[in-house]
PDB file of C-alpha atoms in Angstrom:
ATOM      1  CA  GLY A   1     117.953  65.978 159.382  1.00 51.00           C
ATOM      2  CA  ALA A   2     121.605  65.538 157.709  1.00 72.00           C
ATOM      3  CA  GLY A   3     122.205  62.093 158.578  1.00 84.00           C
ATOM      4  CA  VAL A   4     120.977  59.167 160.405  1.00 88.00           C
ATOM      5  CA  SER A   5     120.629  59.892 163.921  1.00 91.00           C
ATOM      6  CA  GLN A   6     120.687  57.740 166.737  1.00 93.00           C
ATOM      7  CA  SER A   7     120.017  57.895 170.469  1.00 95.00           C
ATOM      8  CA  PRO A   8     121.106  57.351 173.356  1.00 95.00           C
ATOM      9  CA  SER A   9     124.637  57.165 172.058  1.00 88.00           C
ATOM     10  CA  ASN A  10     125.406  55.245 175.118  1.00 91.00           C
ATOM     11  CA  LYS A  11     123.521  52.941 177.279  1.00 95.00           C
ATOM     12  CA  VAL A  12     124.257  51.065 180.671  1.00 96.00           C
ATOM     13  CA  THR A  13     121.547  48.748 182.007  1.00 97.00           C
ATOM     14  CA  GLU A  14     121.194  45.920 184.399  1.00 97.00           C
ATOM     15  CA  LYS A  15     120.598  42.502 183.543  1.00 97.00           C
ATOM     16  CA  GLY A  16     116.726  41.852 183.429  1.00 97.00           C
ATOM     17  CA  LYS A  17     115.705  45.572 182.501  1.00 98.00           C
ATOM     18  CA  ASP A  18     114.115  46.746 179.624  1.00 98.00           C
ATOM     19  CA  VAL A  19     115.519  49.318 176.805  1.00 98.00           C
ATOM     20  CA  GLU A  20     114.825  51.152 173.837  1.00 98.00           C
ATOM     21  CA  LEU A  21     117.117  52.325 171.510  1.00 98.00           C
ATOM     22  CA  ARG A  22     116.005  54.872 168.704  1.00 97.00           C
ATOM     23  CA  CYS A  23     116.523  55.634 165.189  1.00 97.00           C
ATOM     24  CA  ASP A  24     115.696  58.869 163.331  1.00 95.00           C
ATOM     25  CA  PRO A  25     116.449  57.957 159.431  1.00 94.00           C
ATOM     26  CA  ILE A  26     116.996  60.424 156.979  1.00 90.00           C
ATOM     27  CA  SER A  27     113.805  62.125 155.791  1.00 90.00           C
ATOM     28  CA  GLY A  28     112.330  60.617 153.004  1.00 87.00           C
ATOM     29  CA  HIS A  29     114.308  57.568 153.409  1.00 88.00           C
ATOM     30  CA  THR A  30     111.851  54.380 153.022  1.00 86.00           C
ATOM     31  CA  ALA A  31     114.106  51.363 154.005  1.00 85.00           C
ATOM     32  CA  LEU A  32     115.370  51.272 157.487  1.00 89.00           C
ATOM     33  CA  TYR A  33     117.538  48.449 158.936  1.00 86.00           C
ATOM     34  CA  TRP A  34     118.734  47.492 162.277  1.00 91.00           C
ATOM     35  CA  TYR A  35     122.329  45.752 162.600  1.00 87.00           C
ATOM     36  CA  ARG A  36     124.475  44.882 165.541  1.00 87.00           C
ATOM     37  CA  GLN A  37     128.094  44.125 166.110  1.00 75.00           C
ATOM     38  CA  SER A  38     129.401  42.302 169.007  1.00 71.00           C
ATOM     39  CA  LEU A  39     133.146  43.047 170.130  1.00 63.00           C
ATOM     40  CA  GLY A  40     135.642  41.613 167.276  1.00 54.00           C
ATOM     41  CA  GLN A  41     132.234  40.288 165.194  1.00 58.00           C
ATOM     42  CA  GLY A  42     130.811  41.465 161.788  1.00 57.00           C
ATOM     43  CA  LEU A  43     127.502  43.057 161.456  1.00 67.00           C
ATOM     44  CA  GLU A  44     124.731  41.181 162.454  1.00 76.00           C
ATOM     45  CA  PHE A  45     121.215  41.994 160.752  1.00 77.00           C
ATOM     46  CA  LEU A  46     118.610  42.571 163.009  1.00 89.00           C
ATOM     47  CA  ILE A  47     115.276  43.818 161.267  1.00 89.00           C
ATOM     48  CA  TYR A  48     114.548  45.558 157.828  1.00 84.00           C
ATOM     49  CA  PHE A  49     111.422  47.998 157.309  1.00 88.00           C
ATOM     50  CA  GLN A  50     110.529  48.672 153.800  1.00 83.00           C
ATOM     51  CA  GLY A  51     107.557  51.316 153.286  1.00 83.00           C
ATOM     52  CA  ASN A  52     104.199  49.882 154.378  1.00 83.00           C
ATOM     53  CA  SER A  53     105.290  46.281 153.814  1.00 83.00           C
ATOM     54  CA  ALA A  54     105.540  43.806 156.809  1.00 85.00           C
ATOM     55  CA  PRO A  55     109.376  43.949 158.206  1.00 88.00           C
ATOM     56  CA  ASP A  56     111.572  41.238 157.784  1.00 83.00           C
ATOM     57  CA  LYS A  57     112.341  40.126 161.332  1.00 87.00           C
ATOM     58  CA  SER A  58     114.284  37.245 160.271  1.00 81.00           C
ATOM     59  CA  GLY A  59     117.504  38.274 161.978  1.00 83.00           C
ATOM     60  CA  LEU A  60     115.860  38.922 165.418  1.00 92.00           C
ATOM     61  CA  PRO A  61     118.080  36.829 167.623  1.00 93.00           C
ATOM     62  CA  SER A  62     114.949  36.156 170.118  1.00 94.00           C
ATOM     63  CA  ASP A  63     111.588  37.159 171.163  1.00 96.00           C
ATOM     64  CA  ARG A  64     112.855  39.587 173.527  1.00 97.00           C
ATOM     65  CA  PHE A  65     113.585  41.910 170.571  1.00 98.00           C
ATOM     66  CA  SER A  66     111.059  44.085 168.915  1.00 97.00           C
ATOM     67  CA  ALA A  67     111.169  46.854 166.737  1.00 96.00           C
ATOM     68  CA  GLU A  68     108.711  49.308 165.362  1.00 95.00           C
ATOM     69  CA  ARG A  69     108.759  51.773 162.957  1.00 95.00           C
ATOM     70  CA  THR A  70     105.993  54.391 163.458  1.00 85.00           C
ATOM     71  CA  GLY A  71     104.521  56.750 160.635  1.00 82.00           C
ATOM     72  CA  GLY A  72     107.364  55.445 158.076  1.00 78.00           C
ATOM     73  CA  SER A  73     109.753  57.434 159.792  1.00 91.00           C
ATOM     74  CA  VAL A  74     111.366  56.897 163.704  1.00 95.00           C
ATOM     75  CA  SER A  75     112.142  53.710 164.572  1.00 97.00           C
ATOM     76  CA  THR A  76     112.307  52.052 168.273  1.00 97.00           C
ATOM     77  CA  LEU A  77     114.084  48.831 168.976  1.00 98.00           C
ATOM     78  CA  THR A  78     113.293  47.234 172.045  1.00 98.00           C
ATOM     79  CA  ILE A  79     115.071  44.707 174.278  1.00 98.00           C
ATOM     80  CA  GLN A  80     112.905  42.883 176.902  1.00 98.00           C
ATOM     81  CA  ARG A  81     114.711  41.387 179.921  1.00 98.00           C
ATOM     82  CA  THR A  82     118.234  42.422 178.765  1.00 98.00           C
ATOM     83  CA  GLN A  83     120.926  39.705 179.075  1.00 97.00           C
ATOM     84  CA  GLN A  84     124.822  40.272 178.873  1.00 95.00           C
ATOM     85  CA  GLU A  85     125.009  38.718 175.976  1.00 93.00           C
ATOM     86  CA  ASP A  86     122.777  41.730 174.376  1.00 95.00           C
ATOM     87  CA  SER A  87     125.853  44.203 174.923  1.00 93.00           C
ATOM     88  CA  ALA A  88     126.919  45.084 171.677  1.00 90.00           C
ATOM     89  CA  VAL A  89     126.659  48.371 169.124  1.00 84.00           C
ATOM     90  CA  TYR A  90     123.396  48.591 167.657  1.00 92.00           C
ATOM     91  CA  LEU A  91     123.614  50.288 164.521  1.00 88.00           C
ATOM     92  CA  CYS A  92     120.474  51.597 162.235  1.00 91.00           C
ATOM     93  CA  ALA A  93     120.985  52.486 158.496  1.00 87.00           C
ATOM     94  CA  SER A  94     118.248  53.961 156.336  1.00 85.00           C
ATOM     95  CA  ARG A  95     118.296  54.064 152.010  1.00 76.00           C
ATOM     96  CA  SER A  96     116.349  55.864 149.792  1.00 76.00           C
ATOM     97  CA  THR A  97     114.782  53.439 147.188  1.00 66.00           C
ATOM     98  CA  ALA A  98     114.108  56.282 144.784  1.00 49.00           C
ATOM     99  CA  THR A  99     117.245  56.577 142.978  1.00 40.00           C
ATOM    100  CA  ASN A 100     119.697  56.030 145.516  1.00 43.00           C
ATOM    101  CA  GLU A 101     120.498  52.365 146.766  1.00 51.00           C
ATOM    102  CA  LYS A 102     123.543  53.686 149.064  1.00 61.00           C
ATOM    103  CA  LEU A 103     123.329  52.687 152.577  1.00 66.00           C
ATOM    104  CA  PHE A 104     123.446  55.709 155.251  1.00 76.00           C
ATOM    105  CA  PHE A 105     124.178  54.466 158.790  1.00 77.00           C
ATOM    106  CA  GLY A 106     123.875  56.231 161.973  1.00 83.00           C
ATOM    107  CA  SER A 107     126.783  56.476 164.710  1.00 77.00           C
ATOM    108  CA  GLY A 108     125.386  53.662 166.793  1.00 84.00           C
ATOM    109  CA  THR A 109     124.214  52.633 170.371  1.00 91.00           C
ATOM    110  CA  GLN A 110     126.575  51.318 172.570  1.00 88.00           C
ATOM    111  CA  LEU A 111     124.561  48.715 174.908  1.00 94.00           C
ATOM    112  CA  SER A 112     126.601  47.611 177.960  1.00 94.00           C
ATOM    113  CA  VAL A 113     124.380  44.901 180.216  1.00 96.00           C
ATOM    114  CA  LEU A 114     126.006  44.679 183.621  1.00 94.00           C
TER     115      LEU A 114
ATOM    116  CA  ALA B   1     138.687  56.918 167.075  1.00 73.00           C
ATOM    117  CA  GLN B   2     139.157  55.221 164.036  1.00 75.00           C
ATOM    118  CA  SER B   3     138.421  56.610 160.577  1.00 84.00           C
ATOM    119  CA  VAL B   4     138.256  54.576 157.019  1.00 89.00           C
ATOM    120  CA  THR B   5     138.694  56.018 153.662  1.00 91.00           C
ATOM    121  CA  GLN B   6     137.598  54.008 150.519  1.00 91.00           C
ATOM    122  CA  LEU B   7     139.070  56.090 147.654  1.00 89.00           C
ATOM    123  CA  ASP B   8     136.934  55.306 144.833  1.00 90.00           C
ATOM    124  CA  SER B   9     133.081  56.001 145.255  1.00 86.00           C
ATOM    125  CA  GLN B  10     132.316  53.919 141.929  1.00 91.00           C
ATOM    126  CA  VAL B  11     134.271  51.313 139.845  1.00 96.00           C
ATOM    127  CA  PRO B  12     133.111  50.374 136.821  1.00 97.00           C
ATOM    128  CA  VAL B  13     134.651  46.949 135.021  1.00 97.00           C
ATOM    129  CA  PHE B  14     134.041  44.553 132.136  1.00 97.00           C
ATOM    130  CA  GLU B  15     133.167  41.168 133.178  1.00 97.00           C
ATOM    131  CA  GLU B  16     135.829  38.564 133.717  1.00 97.00           C
ATOM    132  CA  ALA B  17     138.198  41.662 134.259  1.00 98.00           C
ATOM    133  CA  PRO B  18     140.154  41.941 137.577  1.00 98.00           C
ATOM    134  CA  VAL B  19     139.170  44.478 139.965  1.00 98.00           C
ATOM    135  CA  GLU B  20     140.751  45.894 143.015  1.00 97.00           C
ATOM    136  CA  LEU B  21     138.459  48.098 145.758  1.00 97.00           C
ATOM    137  CA  ARG B  22     140.750  50.217 147.792  1.00 97.00           C
ATOM    138  CA  CYS B  23     140.563  50.586 151.841  1.00 97.00           C
ATOM    139  CA  ASN B  24     142.597  52.835 154.021  1.00 97.00           C
ATOM    140  CA  TYR B  25     142.230  53.445 157.680  1.00 95.00           C
ATOM    141  CA  SER B  26     143.524  55.166 160.265  1.00 94.00           C
ATOM    142  CA  SER B  27     143.458  54.091 164.178  1.00 89.00           C
ATOM    143  CA  SER B  28     145.365  54.846 167.274  1.00 88.00           C
ATOM    144  CA  VAL B  29     144.994  51.390 168.308  1.00 85.00           C
ATOM    145  CA  SER B  30     144.850  47.650 166.504  1.00 86.00           C
ATOM    146  CA  VAL B  31     141.611  47.010 165.032  1.00 86.00           C
ATOM    147  CA  TYR B  32     139.615  44.184 163.505  1.00 85.00           C
ATOM    148  CA  LEU B  33     139.092  44.727 159.870  1.00 89.00           C
ATOM    149  CA  PHE B  34     136.241  43.767 157.553  1.00 87.00           C
ATOM    150  CA  TRP B  35     134.494  44.001 153.888  1.00 91.00           C
ATOM    151  CA  TYR B  36     130.829  43.902 153.829  1.00 87.00           C
ATOM    152  CA  VAL B  37     128.466  43.498 150.693  1.00 87.00           C
ATOM    153  CA  GLN B  38     125.315  44.968 149.868  1.00 77.00           C
ATOM    154  CA  TYR B  39     123.567  43.575 146.573  1.00 81.00           C
ATOM    155  CA  PRO B  40     120.885  45.778 145.196  1.00 75.00           C
ATOM    156  CA  ASN B  41     117.740  45.748 147.560  1.00 63.00           C
ATOM    157  CA  GLN B  42     119.196  43.446 150.048  1.00 63.00           C
ATOM    158  CA  GLY B  43     120.793  44.461 153.390  1.00 60.00           C
ATOM    159  CA  LEU B  44     124.507  44.416 154.379  1.00 68.00           C
ATOM    160  CA  GLN B  45     126.270  41.090 154.300  1.00 74.00           C
ATOM    161  CA  LEU B  46     129.736  40.105 155.644  1.00 77.00           C
ATOM    162  CA  LEU B  47     132.082  39.258 152.933  1.00 90.00           C
ATOM    163  CA  LEU B  48     135.356  38.661 154.856  1.00 88.00           C
ATOM    164  CA  LYS B  49     137.101  39.779 157.809  1.00 85.00           C
ATOM    165  CA  TYR B  50     140.687  39.856 159.195  1.00 89.00           C
ATOM    166  CA  LEU B  51     140.928  39.373 162.825  1.00 82.00           C
ATOM    167  CA  SER B  52     144.424  37.627 163.178  1.00 83.00           C
ATOM    168  CA  GLY B  53     146.824  35.508 161.737  1.00 88.00           C
ATOM    169  CA  SER B  54     147.729  35.303 158.030  1.00 90.00           C
ATOM    170  CA  THR B  55     147.207  38.675 156.618  1.00 92.00           C
ATOM    171  CA  LEU B  56     145.289  37.203 152.987  1.00 95.00           C
ATOM    172  CA  VAL B  57     141.834  36.490 153.686  1.00 94.00           C
ATOM    173  CA  LYS B  58     139.179  34.807 151.167  1.00 93.00           C
ATOM    174  CA  SER B  59     135.872  34.730 150.764  1.00 91.00           C
ATOM    175  CA  ILE B  60     133.733  31.987 149.420  1.00 85.00           C
ATOM    176  CA  ASN B  61     132.916  33.419 146.121  1.00 90.00           C
ATOM    177  CA  GLY B  62     136.411  34.489 145.265  1.00 95.00           C
ATOM    178  CA  PHE B  63     137.029  37.975 146.830  1.00 97.00           C
ATOM    179  CA  GLU B  64     140.027  38.212 149.017  1.00 97.00           C
ATOM    180  CA  ALA B  65     141.598  41.059 150.965  1.00 97.00           C
ATOM    181  CA  GLU B  66     145.292  41.423 152.318  1.00 95.00           C
ATOM    182  CA  PHE B  67     145.925  43.548 155.658  1.00 95.00           C
ATOM    183  CA  ASN B  68     148.751  45.784 155.129  1.00 95.00           C
ATOM    184  CA  LYS B  69     149.664  47.121 158.502  1.00 92.00           C
ATOM    185  CA  SER B  70     152.689  49.216 157.115  1.00 93.00           C
ATOM    186  CA  GLN B  71     150.438  50.876 154.932  1.00 94.00           C
ATOM    187  CA  THR B  72     147.020  50.862 157.124  1.00 95.00           C
ATOM    188  CA  SER B  73     145.446  49.111 154.041  1.00 96.00           C
ATOM    189  CA  PHE B  74     143.066  46.438 153.441  1.00 97.00           C
ATOM    190  CA  HIS B  75     142.236  46.499 149.939  1.00 98.00           C
ATOM    191  CA  LEU B  76     140.027  43.983 148.411  1.00 98.00           C
ATOM    192  CA  ARG B  77     140.590  42.174 144.851  1.00 98.00           C
ATOM    193  CA  LYS B  78     139.057  39.808 142.427  1.00 98.00           C
ATOM    194  CA  PRO B  79     140.837  37.949 139.735  1.00 97.00           C
ATOM    195  CA  SER B  80     137.428  37.942 137.232  1.00 97.00           C
ATOM    196  CA  VAL B  81     134.363  39.381 138.118  1.00 97.00           C
ATOM    197  CA  HIS B  82     131.094  38.318 137.774  1.00 97.00           C
ATOM    198  CA  ILE B  83     127.539  40.350 136.749  1.00 96.00           C
ATOM    199  CA  SER B  84     126.519  39.060 139.829  1.00 95.00           C
ATOM    200  CA  ASP B  85     129.410  40.403 141.998  1.00 97.00           C
ATOM    201  CA  THR B  86     127.479  44.166 141.020  1.00 95.00           C
ATOM    202  CA  ALA B  87     126.725  45.431 144.209  1.00 92.00           C
ATOM    203  CA  GLU B  88     128.170  48.137 147.038  1.00 85.00           C
ATOM    204  CA  TYR B  89     130.756  47.131 149.017  1.00 91.00           C
ATOM    205  CA  PHE B  90     131.993  48.662 152.412  1.00 87.00           C
ATOM    206  CA  CYS B  91     134.950  48.597 154.355  1.00 92.00           C
ATOM    207  CA  ALA B  92     135.024  48.693 158.116  1.00 86.00           C
ATOM    208  CA  VAL B  93     137.039  48.253 161.158  1.00 84.00           C
ATOM    209  CA  THR B  94     136.518  48.044 164.701  1.00 76.00           C
ATOM    210  CA  PRO B  95     138.897  48.403 167.705  1.00 74.00           C
ATOM    211  CA  LEU B  96     140.441  45.404 169.334  1.00 74.00           C
ATOM    212  CA  ASN B  97     140.270  46.526 172.798  1.00 67.00           C
ATOM    213  CA  ASN B  98     137.265  46.957 175.257  1.00 42.00           C
ATOM    214  CA  ALA B  99     137.135  50.831 175.221  1.00 39.00           C
ATOM    215  CA  GLY B 100     134.023  50.317 172.626  1.00 38.00           C
ATOM    216  CA  ASN B 101     133.412  48.233 169.858  1.00 45.00           C
ATOM    217  CA  MET B 102     132.084  50.617 167.497  1.00 55.00           C
ATOM    218  CA  LEU B 103     132.102  49.723 163.973  1.00 63.00           C
ATOM    219  CA  THR B 104     133.398  52.435 161.762  1.00 73.00           C
ATOM    220  CA  PHE B 105     132.485  52.117 158.049  1.00 76.00           C
ATOM    221  CA  GLY B 106     134.209  53.606 155.153  1.00 82.00           C
ATOM    222  CA  GLY B 107     132.145  55.673 152.366  1.00 76.00           C
ATOM    223  CA  GLY B 108     131.360  52.556 150.052  1.00 82.00           C
ATOM    224  CA  THR B 109     132.522  51.859 146.802  1.00 89.00           C
ATOM    225  CA  ARG B 110     129.748  50.667 144.100  1.00 88.00           C
ATOM    226  CA  LEU B 111     131.142  47.827 141.829  1.00 95.00           C
ATOM    227  CA  MET B 112     129.323  48.268 138.339  1.00 95.00           C
ATOM    228  CA  VAL B 113     129.921  44.890 136.311  1.00 97.00           C
ATOM    229  CA  LYS B 114     129.264  45.354 132.447  1.00 96.00           C
ATOM    230  CA  PRO B 115     128.747  42.607 130.271  1.00 95.00           C
TER     231      PRO B 115
END
């Protein structure tokens, strides 16, 4: 596609439920990042995928958070047993390591945990 | 809705020279403002932010930005740059109200510091 696509754009869920957030990066981009932003806060790094290397999971806040990237393309961020503090905007970004290091962001998924 | 404009996509500068990276925004509501930096082969990092109070905010590595409400700007400055400052810099805003906390980024400015 023309840009990084995230779905859904908005997700409202009940505390304790599991949610899946999807990111479809720009075709050919080998690097993919997940970030989240809570109200009034800066961007918080969550996880980073680069090609076939093991992902950098150092930013995941708890073991309720996990992410996969299938076939080096689409990524899914899963939050199990959601808590109210998980409410935030979850941003995905991708970049090509070939010749361009510019980071392209999706429009985000706004998650609200009630 | 908010929008952020970074007027310069690339800024080449010699080491120890001053630099200003420009950021203008538009918003129908009050916003928080941020500068993020992405060093080569790394993810984004928060450089500094303006939430309230003094309009001049500073980072630990010598950068500062001043919020100018009348000009809707949040330009980033450093009086003397180092080679290690070579990176891409993103200006971003998020609305204060609870209607949404979506972060809106500018297109980025690549700072290239030359020896």
